[in-house]
Short mmCIF file of C-alpha atoms in Angstrom, two decimals:
data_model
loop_
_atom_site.label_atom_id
_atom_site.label_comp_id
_atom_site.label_asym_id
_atom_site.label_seq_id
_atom_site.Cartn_x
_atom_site.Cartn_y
_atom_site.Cartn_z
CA UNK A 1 -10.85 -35.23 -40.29
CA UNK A 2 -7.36 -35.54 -38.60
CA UNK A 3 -7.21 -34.52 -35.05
CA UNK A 4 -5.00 -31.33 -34.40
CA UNK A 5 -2.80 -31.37 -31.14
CA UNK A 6 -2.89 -28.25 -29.86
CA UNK A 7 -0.10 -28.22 -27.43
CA UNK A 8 1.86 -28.89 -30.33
CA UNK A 9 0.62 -26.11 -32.26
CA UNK A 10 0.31 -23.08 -29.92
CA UNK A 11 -1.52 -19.95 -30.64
CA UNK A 12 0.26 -17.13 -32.64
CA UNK A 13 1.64 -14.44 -29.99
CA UNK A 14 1.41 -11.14 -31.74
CA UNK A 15 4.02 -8.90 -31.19
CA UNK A 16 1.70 -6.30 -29.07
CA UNK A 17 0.53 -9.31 -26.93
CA UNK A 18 3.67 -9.89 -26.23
CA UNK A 19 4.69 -6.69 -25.38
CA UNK A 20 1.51 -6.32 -23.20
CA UNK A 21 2.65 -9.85 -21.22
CA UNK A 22 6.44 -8.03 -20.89
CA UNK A 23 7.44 -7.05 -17.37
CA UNK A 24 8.74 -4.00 -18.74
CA UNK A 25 5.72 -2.69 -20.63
CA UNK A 26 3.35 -3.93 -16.85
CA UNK A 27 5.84 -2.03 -14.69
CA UNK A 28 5.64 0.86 -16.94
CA UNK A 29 1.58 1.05 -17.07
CA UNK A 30 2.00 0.63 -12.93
CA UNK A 31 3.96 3.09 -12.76
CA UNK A 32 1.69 5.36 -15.12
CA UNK A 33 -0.79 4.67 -12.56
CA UNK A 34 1.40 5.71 -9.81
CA UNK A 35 2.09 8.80 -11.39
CA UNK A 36 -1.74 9.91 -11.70
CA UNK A 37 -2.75 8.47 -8.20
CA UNK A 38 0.92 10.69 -6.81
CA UNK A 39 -0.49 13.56 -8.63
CA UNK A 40 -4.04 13.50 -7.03
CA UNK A 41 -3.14 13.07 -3.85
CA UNK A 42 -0.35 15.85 -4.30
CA UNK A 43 -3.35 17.90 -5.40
CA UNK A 44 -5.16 17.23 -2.45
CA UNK A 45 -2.68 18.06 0.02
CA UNK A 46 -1.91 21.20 -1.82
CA UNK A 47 -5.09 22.53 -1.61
CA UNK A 48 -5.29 21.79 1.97
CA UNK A 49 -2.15 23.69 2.98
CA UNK A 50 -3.40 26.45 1.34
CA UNK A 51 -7.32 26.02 2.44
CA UNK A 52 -6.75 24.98 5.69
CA UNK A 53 -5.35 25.78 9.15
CA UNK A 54 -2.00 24.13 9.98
CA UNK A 55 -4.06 22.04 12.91
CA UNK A 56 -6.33 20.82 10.46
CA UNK A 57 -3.52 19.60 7.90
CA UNK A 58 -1.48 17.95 10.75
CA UNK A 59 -5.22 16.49 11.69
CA UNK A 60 -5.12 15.41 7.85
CA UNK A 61 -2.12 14.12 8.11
CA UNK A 62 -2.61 11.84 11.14
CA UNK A 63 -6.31 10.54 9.53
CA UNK A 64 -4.71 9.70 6.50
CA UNK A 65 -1.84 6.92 7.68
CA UNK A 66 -5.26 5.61 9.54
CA UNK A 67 -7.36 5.23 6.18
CA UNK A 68 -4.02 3.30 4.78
CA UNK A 69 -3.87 1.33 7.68
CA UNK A 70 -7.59 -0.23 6.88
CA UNK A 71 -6.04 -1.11 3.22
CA UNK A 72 -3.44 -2.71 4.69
CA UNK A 73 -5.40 -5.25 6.82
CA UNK A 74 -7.27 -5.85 3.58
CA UNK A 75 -3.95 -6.16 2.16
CA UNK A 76 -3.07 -8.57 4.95
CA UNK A 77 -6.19 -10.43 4.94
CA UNK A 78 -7.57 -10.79 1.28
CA UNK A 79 -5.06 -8.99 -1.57
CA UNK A 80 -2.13 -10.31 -0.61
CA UNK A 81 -2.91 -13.91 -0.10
CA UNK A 82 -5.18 -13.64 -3.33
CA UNK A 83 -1.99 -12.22 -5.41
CA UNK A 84 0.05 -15.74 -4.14
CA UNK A 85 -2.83 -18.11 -4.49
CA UNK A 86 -4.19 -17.23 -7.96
CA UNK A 87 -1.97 -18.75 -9.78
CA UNK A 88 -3.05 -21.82 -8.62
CA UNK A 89 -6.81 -21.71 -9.36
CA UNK A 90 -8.34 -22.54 -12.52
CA UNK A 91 -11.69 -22.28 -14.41
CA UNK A 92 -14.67 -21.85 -11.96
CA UNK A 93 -12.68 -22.24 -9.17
CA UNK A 94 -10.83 -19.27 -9.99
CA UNK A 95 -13.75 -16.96 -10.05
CA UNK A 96 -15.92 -18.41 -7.45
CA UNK A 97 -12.42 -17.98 -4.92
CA UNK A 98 -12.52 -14.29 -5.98
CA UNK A 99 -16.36 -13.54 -5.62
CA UNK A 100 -15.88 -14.86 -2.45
CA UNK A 101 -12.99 -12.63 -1.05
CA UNK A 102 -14.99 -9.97 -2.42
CA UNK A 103 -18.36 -9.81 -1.46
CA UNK A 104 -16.86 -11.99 2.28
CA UNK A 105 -15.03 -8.60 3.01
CA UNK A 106 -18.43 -6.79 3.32
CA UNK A 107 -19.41 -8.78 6.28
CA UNK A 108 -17.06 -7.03 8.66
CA UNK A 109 -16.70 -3.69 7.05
CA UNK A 110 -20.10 -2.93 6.75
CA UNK A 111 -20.93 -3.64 10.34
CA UNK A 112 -17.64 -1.99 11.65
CA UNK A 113 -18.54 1.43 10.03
CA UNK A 114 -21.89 0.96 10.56
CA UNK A 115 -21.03 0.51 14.54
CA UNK A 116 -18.63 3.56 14.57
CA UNK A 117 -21.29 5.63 12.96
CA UNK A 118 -23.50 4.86 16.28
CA UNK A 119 -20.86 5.42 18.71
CA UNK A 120 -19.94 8.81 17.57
CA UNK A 121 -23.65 9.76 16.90
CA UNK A 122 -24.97 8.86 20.00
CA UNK A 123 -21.66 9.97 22.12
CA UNK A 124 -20.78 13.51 22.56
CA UNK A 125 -17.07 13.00 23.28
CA UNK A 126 -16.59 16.51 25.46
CA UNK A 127 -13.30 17.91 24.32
CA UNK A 128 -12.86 16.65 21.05
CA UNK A 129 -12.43 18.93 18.27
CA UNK A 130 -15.32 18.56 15.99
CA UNK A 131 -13.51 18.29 13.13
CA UNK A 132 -11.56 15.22 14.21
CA UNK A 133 -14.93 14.08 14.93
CA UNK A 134 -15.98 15.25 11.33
CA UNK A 135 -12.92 13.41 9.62
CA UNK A 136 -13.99 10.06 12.02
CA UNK A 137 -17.62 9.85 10.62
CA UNK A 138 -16.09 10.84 7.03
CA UNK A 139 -13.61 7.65 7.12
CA UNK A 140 -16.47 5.15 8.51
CA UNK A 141 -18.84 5.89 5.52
CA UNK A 142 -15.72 6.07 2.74
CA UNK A 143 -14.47 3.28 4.15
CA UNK A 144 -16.61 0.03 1.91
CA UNK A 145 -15.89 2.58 -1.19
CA UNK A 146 -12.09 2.56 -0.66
CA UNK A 147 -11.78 -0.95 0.15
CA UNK A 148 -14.25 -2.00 -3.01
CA UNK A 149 -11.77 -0.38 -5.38
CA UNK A 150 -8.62 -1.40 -3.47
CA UNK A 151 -9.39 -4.75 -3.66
CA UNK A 152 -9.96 -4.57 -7.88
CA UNK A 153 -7.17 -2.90 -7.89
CA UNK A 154 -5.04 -5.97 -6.59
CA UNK A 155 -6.89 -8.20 -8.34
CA UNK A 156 -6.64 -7.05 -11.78
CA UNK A 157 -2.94 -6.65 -10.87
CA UNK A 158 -2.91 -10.04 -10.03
CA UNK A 159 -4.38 -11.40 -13.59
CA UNK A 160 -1.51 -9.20 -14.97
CA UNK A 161 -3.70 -6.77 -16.34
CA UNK A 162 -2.49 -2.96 -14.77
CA UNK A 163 -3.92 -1.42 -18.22
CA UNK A 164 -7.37 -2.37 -16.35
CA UNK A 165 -6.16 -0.86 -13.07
CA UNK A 166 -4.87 2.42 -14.99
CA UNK A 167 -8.68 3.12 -16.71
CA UNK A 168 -10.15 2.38 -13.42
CA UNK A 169 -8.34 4.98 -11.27
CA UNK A 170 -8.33 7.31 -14.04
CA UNK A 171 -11.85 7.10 -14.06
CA UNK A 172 -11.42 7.94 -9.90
CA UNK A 173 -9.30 11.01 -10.64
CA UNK A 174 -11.75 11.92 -12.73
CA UNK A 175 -14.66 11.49 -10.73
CA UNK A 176 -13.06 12.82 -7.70
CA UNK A 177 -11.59 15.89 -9.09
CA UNK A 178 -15.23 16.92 -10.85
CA UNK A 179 -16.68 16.65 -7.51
CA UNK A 180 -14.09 18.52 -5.48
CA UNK A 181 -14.04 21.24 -8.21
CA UNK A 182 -17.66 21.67 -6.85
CA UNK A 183 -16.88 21.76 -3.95
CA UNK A 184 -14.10 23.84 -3.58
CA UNK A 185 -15.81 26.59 -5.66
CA UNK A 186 -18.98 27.00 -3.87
CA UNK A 187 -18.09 26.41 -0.49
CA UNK A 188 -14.55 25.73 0.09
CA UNK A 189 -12.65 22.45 1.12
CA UNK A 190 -12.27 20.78 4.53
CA UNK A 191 -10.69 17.17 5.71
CA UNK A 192 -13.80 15.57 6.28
CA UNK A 193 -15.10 16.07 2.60
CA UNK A 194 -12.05 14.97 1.33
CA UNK A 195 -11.83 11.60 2.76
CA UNK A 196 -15.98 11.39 2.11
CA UNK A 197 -15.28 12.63 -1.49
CA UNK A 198 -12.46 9.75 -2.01
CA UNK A 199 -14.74 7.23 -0.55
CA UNK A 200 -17.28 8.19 -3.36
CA UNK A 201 -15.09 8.27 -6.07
CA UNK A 202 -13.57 4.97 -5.37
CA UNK A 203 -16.39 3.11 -5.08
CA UNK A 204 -18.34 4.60 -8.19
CA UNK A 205 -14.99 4.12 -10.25
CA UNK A 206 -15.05 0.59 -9.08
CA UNK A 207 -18.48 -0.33 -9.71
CA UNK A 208 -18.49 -1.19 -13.50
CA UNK A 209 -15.34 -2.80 -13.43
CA UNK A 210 -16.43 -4.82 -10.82
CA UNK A 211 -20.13 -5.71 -12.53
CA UNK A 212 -17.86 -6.65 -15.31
CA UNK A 213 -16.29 -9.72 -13.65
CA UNK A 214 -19.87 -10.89 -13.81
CA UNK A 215 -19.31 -13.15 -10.12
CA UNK A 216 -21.73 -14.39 -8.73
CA UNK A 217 -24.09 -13.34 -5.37
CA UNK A 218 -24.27 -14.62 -2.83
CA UNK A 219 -20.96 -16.25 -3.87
CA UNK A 220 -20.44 -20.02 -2.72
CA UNK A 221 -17.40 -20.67 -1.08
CA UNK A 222 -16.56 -17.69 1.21
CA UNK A 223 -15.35 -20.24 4.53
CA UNK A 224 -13.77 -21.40 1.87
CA UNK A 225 -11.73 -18.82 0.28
CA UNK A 226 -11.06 -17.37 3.08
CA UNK A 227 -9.87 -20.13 5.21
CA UNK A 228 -7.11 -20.54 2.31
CA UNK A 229 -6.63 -17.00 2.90
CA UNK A 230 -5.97 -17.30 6.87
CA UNK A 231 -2.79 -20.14 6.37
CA UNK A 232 -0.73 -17.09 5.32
CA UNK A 233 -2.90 -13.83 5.82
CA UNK A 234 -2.55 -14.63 9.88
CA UNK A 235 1.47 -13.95 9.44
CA UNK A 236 0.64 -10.86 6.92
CA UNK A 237 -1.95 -9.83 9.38
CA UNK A 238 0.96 -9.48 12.40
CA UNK A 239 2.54 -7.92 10.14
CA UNK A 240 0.23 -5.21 9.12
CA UNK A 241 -0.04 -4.20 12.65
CA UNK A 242 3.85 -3.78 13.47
CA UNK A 243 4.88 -1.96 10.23
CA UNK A 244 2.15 0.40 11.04
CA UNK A 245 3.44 0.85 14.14
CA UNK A 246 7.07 0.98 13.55
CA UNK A 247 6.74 3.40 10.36
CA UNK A 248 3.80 5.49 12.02
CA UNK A 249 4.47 5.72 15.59
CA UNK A 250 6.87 8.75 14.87
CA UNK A 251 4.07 10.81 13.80
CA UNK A 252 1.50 9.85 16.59
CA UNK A 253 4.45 10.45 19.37
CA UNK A 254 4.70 13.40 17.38
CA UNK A 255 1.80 14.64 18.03
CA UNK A 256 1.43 13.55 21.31
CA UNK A 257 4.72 15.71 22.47
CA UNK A 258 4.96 18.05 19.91
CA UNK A 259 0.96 18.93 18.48
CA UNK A 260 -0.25 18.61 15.18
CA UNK A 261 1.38 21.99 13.92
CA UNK A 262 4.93 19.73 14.37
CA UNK A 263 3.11 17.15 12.48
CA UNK A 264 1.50 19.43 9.67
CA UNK A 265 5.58 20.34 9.22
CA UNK A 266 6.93 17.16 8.94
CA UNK A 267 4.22 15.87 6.60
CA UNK A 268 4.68 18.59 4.60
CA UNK A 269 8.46 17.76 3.78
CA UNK A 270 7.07 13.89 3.13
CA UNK A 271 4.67 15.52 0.57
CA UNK A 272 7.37 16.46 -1.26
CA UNK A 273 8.63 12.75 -1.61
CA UNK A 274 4.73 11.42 -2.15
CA UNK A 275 6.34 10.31 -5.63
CA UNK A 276 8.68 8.05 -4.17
CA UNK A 277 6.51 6.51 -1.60
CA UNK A 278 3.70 5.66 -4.41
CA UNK A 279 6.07 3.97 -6.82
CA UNK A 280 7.04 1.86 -3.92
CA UNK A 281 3.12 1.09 -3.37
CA UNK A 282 3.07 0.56 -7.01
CA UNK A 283 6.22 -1.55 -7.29
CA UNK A 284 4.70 -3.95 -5.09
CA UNK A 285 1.51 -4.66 -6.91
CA UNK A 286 3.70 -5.83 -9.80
CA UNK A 287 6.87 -7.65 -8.27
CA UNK A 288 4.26 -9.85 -5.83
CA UNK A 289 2.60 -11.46 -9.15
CA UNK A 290 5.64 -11.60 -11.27
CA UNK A 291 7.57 -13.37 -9.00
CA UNK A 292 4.89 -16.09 -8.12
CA UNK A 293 5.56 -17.61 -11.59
CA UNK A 294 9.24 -17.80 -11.17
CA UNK A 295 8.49 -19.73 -7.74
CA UNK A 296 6.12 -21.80 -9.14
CA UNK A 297 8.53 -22.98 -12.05
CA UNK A 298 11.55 -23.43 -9.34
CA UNK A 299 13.81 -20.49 -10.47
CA UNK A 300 13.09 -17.98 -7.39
CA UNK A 301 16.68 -17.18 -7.46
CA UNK A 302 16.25 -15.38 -10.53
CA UNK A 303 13.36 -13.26 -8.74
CA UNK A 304 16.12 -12.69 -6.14
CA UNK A 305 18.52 -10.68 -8.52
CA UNK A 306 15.46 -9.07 -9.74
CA UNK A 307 14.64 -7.66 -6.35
CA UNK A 308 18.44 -6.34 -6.04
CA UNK A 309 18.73 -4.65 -9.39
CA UNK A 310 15.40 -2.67 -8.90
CA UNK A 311 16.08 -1.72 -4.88
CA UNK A 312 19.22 -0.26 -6.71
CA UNK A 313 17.67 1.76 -9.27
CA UNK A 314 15.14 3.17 -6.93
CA UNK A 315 18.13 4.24 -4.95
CA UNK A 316 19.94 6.46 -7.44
CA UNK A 317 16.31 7.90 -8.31
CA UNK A 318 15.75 8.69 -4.90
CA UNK A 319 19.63 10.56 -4.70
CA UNK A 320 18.53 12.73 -8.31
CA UNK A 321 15.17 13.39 -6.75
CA UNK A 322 16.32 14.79 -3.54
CA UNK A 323 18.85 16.78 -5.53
CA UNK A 324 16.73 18.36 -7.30
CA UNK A 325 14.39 19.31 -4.62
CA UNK A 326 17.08 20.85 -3.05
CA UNK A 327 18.39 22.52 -6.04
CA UNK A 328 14.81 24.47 -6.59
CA UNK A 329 13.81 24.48 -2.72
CA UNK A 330 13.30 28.12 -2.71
CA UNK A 331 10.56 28.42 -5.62
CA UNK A 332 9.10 25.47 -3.91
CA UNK A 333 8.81 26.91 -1.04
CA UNK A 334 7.17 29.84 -2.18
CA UNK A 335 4.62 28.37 -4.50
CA UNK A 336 4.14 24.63 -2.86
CA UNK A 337 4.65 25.12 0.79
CA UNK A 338 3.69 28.95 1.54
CA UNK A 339 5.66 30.84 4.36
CA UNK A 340 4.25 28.92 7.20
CA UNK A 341 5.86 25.99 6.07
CA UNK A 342 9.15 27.32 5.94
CA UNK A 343 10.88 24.70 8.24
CA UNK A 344 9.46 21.62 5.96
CA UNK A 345 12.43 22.01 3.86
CA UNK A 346 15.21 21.40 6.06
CA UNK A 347 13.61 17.55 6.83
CA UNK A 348 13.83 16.35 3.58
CA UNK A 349 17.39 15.19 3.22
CA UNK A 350 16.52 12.61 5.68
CA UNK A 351 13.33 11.93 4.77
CA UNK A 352 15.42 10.78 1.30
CA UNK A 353 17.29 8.82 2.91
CA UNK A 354 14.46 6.90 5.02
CA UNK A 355 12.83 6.09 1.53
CA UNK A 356 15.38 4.76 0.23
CA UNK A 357 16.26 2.03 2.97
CA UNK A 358 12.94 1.66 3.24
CA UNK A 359 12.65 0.58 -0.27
CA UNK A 360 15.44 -1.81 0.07
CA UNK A 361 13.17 -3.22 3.44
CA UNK A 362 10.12 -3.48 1.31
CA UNK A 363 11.73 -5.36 -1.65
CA UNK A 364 12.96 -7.93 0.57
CA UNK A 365 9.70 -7.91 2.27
CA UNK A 366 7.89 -8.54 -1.22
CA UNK A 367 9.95 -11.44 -2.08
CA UNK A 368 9.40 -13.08 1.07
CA UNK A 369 5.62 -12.82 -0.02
CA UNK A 370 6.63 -14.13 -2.82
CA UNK A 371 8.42 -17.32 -0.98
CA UNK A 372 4.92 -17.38 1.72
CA UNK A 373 6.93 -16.67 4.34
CA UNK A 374 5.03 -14.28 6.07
CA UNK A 375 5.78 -15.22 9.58
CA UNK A 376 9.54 -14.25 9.18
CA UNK A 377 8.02 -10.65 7.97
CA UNK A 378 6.61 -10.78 11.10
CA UNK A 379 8.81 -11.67 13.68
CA UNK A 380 11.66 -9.87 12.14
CA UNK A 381 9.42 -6.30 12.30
CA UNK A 382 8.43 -6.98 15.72
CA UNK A 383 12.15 -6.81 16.59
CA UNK A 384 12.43 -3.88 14.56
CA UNK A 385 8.96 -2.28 15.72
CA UNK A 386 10.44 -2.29 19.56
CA UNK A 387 13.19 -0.84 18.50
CA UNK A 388 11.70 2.05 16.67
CA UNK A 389 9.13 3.17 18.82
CA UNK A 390 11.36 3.08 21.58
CA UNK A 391 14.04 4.87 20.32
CA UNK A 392 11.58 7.63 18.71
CA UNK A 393 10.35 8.15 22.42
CA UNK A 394 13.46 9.30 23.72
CA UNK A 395 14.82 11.21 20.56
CA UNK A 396 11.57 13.44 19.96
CA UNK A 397 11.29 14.53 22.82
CA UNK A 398 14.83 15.57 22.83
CA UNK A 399 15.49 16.81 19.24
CA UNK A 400 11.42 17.26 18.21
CA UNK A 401 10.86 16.65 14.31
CA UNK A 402 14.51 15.23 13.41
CA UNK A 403 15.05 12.94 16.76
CA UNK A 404 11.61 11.70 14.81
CA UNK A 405 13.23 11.18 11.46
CA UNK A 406 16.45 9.17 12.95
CA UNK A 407 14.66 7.02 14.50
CA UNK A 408 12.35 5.74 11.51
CA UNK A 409 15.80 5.69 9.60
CA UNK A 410 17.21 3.24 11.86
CA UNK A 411 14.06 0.87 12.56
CA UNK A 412 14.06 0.92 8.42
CA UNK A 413 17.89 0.51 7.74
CA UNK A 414 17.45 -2.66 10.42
CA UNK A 415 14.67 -3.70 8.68
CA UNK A 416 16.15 -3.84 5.46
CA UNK A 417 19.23 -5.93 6.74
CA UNK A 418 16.99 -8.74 8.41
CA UNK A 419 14.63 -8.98 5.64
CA UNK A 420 17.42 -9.63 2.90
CA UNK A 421 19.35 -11.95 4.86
CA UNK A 422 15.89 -13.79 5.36
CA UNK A 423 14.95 -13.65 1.82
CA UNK A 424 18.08 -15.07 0.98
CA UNK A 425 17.44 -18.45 3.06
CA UNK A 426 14.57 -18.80 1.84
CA UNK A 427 15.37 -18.93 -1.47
CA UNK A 428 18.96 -20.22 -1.81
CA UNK A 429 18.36 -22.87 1.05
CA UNK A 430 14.54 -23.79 1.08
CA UNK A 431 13.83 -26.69 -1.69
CA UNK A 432 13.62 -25.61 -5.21
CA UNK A 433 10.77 -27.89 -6.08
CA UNK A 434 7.15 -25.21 -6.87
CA UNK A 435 4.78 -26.28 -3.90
CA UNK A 436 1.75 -27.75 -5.84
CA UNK A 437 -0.38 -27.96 -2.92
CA UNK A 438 -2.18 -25.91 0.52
CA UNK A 439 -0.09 -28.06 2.32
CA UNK A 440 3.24 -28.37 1.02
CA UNK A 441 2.92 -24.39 0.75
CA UNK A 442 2.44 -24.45 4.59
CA UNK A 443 5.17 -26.85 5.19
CA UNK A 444 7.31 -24.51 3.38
CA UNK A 445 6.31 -21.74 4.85
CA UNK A 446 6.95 -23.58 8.49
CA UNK A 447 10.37 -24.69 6.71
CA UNK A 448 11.01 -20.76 5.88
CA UNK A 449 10.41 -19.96 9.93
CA UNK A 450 12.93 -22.10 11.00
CA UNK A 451 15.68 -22.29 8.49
CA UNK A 452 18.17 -24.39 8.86
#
């Protein structure tokens, strides 16, 4: 029987697979998922400013950037590398690279909350409202759940497959929203069960998509995996921590000088925005992945004009949205807010425009992902970070809440300006030849510290 050659004769691509494979059609599903994660968490804040003391929702509100901040040294550590790298792998490699980042993570964050749990058992800490203590112990025992579903979260987005990522957190929502409609009928809401609610939704959403991936335990290669992880997680690591300080340390200093009512009223105006600030969450979950194959075929300049065109958009939807929050503030006020949040909406004009240049910093911070040139995330944030903190030192404590707001608008404004101008380099003057190997990658990225 005569041979057929199959690279000559591809498979048939069916209209709907090809509209699943479109960027459109993944960005769209992404932001679908967006949309329903927005709406939860919308939900959940909600109910707390209406449940809840002001100290408690400032307390909320201070425990929350906390609980993002562990995602974002997974992010640092496992998702991100794994979004750049899996391209690369193939057939059992593939999988046994991602049982390995998954089950590896366990290692540490099992013992970490398992350690907190002791010290705040066993240690009285005299003076410390118990419900901050509550909310600790809740985010130590949510913690593996939230970090489980994270991480299938970025993977799935990394095989291109957000449809996956959109049944799993709708199965969350759904979970979560059953068991804090319990909750909240029979005895009421409070911050603690919130975060320990979240933690147990995530992780039993997670679980069957997860089972489903059928990898195997105790997986072989976790030195391994993650030692490919560490040649660029150690820049996205630095990283991790200075964002978190430069886009966070408003609201701590906030609440250092001011108390958490001041922070309860500024987080409040930011709730109004949450949609925003997800889509840019969302956003990056798809442009990471789509512009790997771009690099990896030579043509990251076309990923460049990509990153413009979209940093755009989301700038004239930021300029409608704050419009029309403005438009219907007052019916806001009264049925969102309530009357003791009365001075939230007078914030979020520049709390608009902070999303927006931070959207044009994050774009540029994705694409230099993209390129695996973490350290220049790094050192240019630093820069930034110093600035930042330092100049939200001086200005909250002389102008309170809005001294707060400048400040973040100017560490993200400088932000945006370095990262473009680095992104730029590194793709119009680093070599246009895909690295096919660990080590050219980490040449490059060396090449991308010190351009030329």
């Amino acid at each position: 029987m005569e041979s057929i050659d199959r690279q000559s004769y591809p498979m048939e691509v069916t209209p709907a697979k090809s509209l699943r494979s479109s960027l459109p059609w993944r960005a769209g599903i992404a932001s679908m998922d967006q949309a329903l994660l927005s709406a939860m968490n919308f939900l959940i804040a909600i109910l707390l400013i209406k449940s809840v003391p002001k100290a408690d929702y400032g307390y909320y509100s201070v425990a929350l950037p906390i609980s993002l901040f562990l995602i974002s040294l997974q992010n640092a550590i496992v998702n991100t590398p794994l979004t750049v790298l899996l391209a690369s792998k193939k057939g059992g490699d593939r999988r046994d690279y991602v049982a390995s980042l998954c089950y590896g993570q366990f290692l540490v964050v099992l013992p970490a909350a398992g350690t907190g749990l002791a010290v705040l058992t066993f240690f009285r800490f005299p003076g410390l409202d118990p419900a901050v203590k509550a909310i600790a112990v809740a985010l130590c025992v949510s913690s593996a759940g939230l970090l489980y579903r994270e991480f299938l979260r970025s993977y799935l987005f990394a095989e291109e497959d957000p449809l996956a990522v959109l049944k799993m957190d709708a199965f969350y929502v759904a979970i979560f929203l059953c068991l804090l409609s319990g909750l909240y009928l029979f005895s009421g809401i409070r911050v603690a069960t919130v975060f320990l609610l979240t933690g147990v939704s995530a992780f039993l959403a997670a679980l069957p998509f997860g089972r489903a991936r059928g990898w195997r335990f105790p997986p072989p290669s976790i030195s391994k995996s993650y030692g490919e992880n560490w040649l660029f997680g150690k820049w996205a690591l630095g990283g991790v921590c200075v964002s978190h300080a430069q886009n966070y340390s408003y609201l701590y200093l906030l609440g250092i000088f001011s108390g958490s009512v001041a922070v309860a009223d500024v987080s409040a105006a930011r709730l109004l925005l949450m949609p925003m600030m997800l889509f840019q969450r969302g956003w990056g979950k798809i442009a990471i992945p789509h512009g790997a194959r771009p690099r990896e075929e030579g043509q990251a300049h076309r990923f460049f004009k990509e990153q413009i065109l979209s940093s755009l958009l989301f700038l004239v939807a930021v300029a409608v949205y704050v419009a029309l929050l403005l438009t219907f503030s007052e019916p806001l006020q009264r049925h969102l807010l309530t009357g003791k949040y009365a001075s939230s909406f007078g914030y979020v004009m520049l709390w608009g425009l902070v999303f927006a240049a931070g959207f044009f910093a994050l774009n540029a911070s994705y694409g230099l992902q993209v390129m695996m040139a973490f350290n220049i995330i790094t050192k240019v944030s630093f820069v930034v970070m110093l600035v930042t903190v330092g100049s939200a030192w001086f200005l909250i404590r002389a102008h309170g809440v809005a001294g707060g707001l400048v400040a973040l608008l100017l560490g993200e404004s400088l932000l945006a300006m370095g990262l473009w101008i680095a992104f730029g380099r590194a793709v119009f003057l680093s070599k246009s030849k895909a690295p096919a190997t660990l080590e050219e990658k980490e040449k490059l990225l060396e090449l991308s510290g010190n351009p030329p």
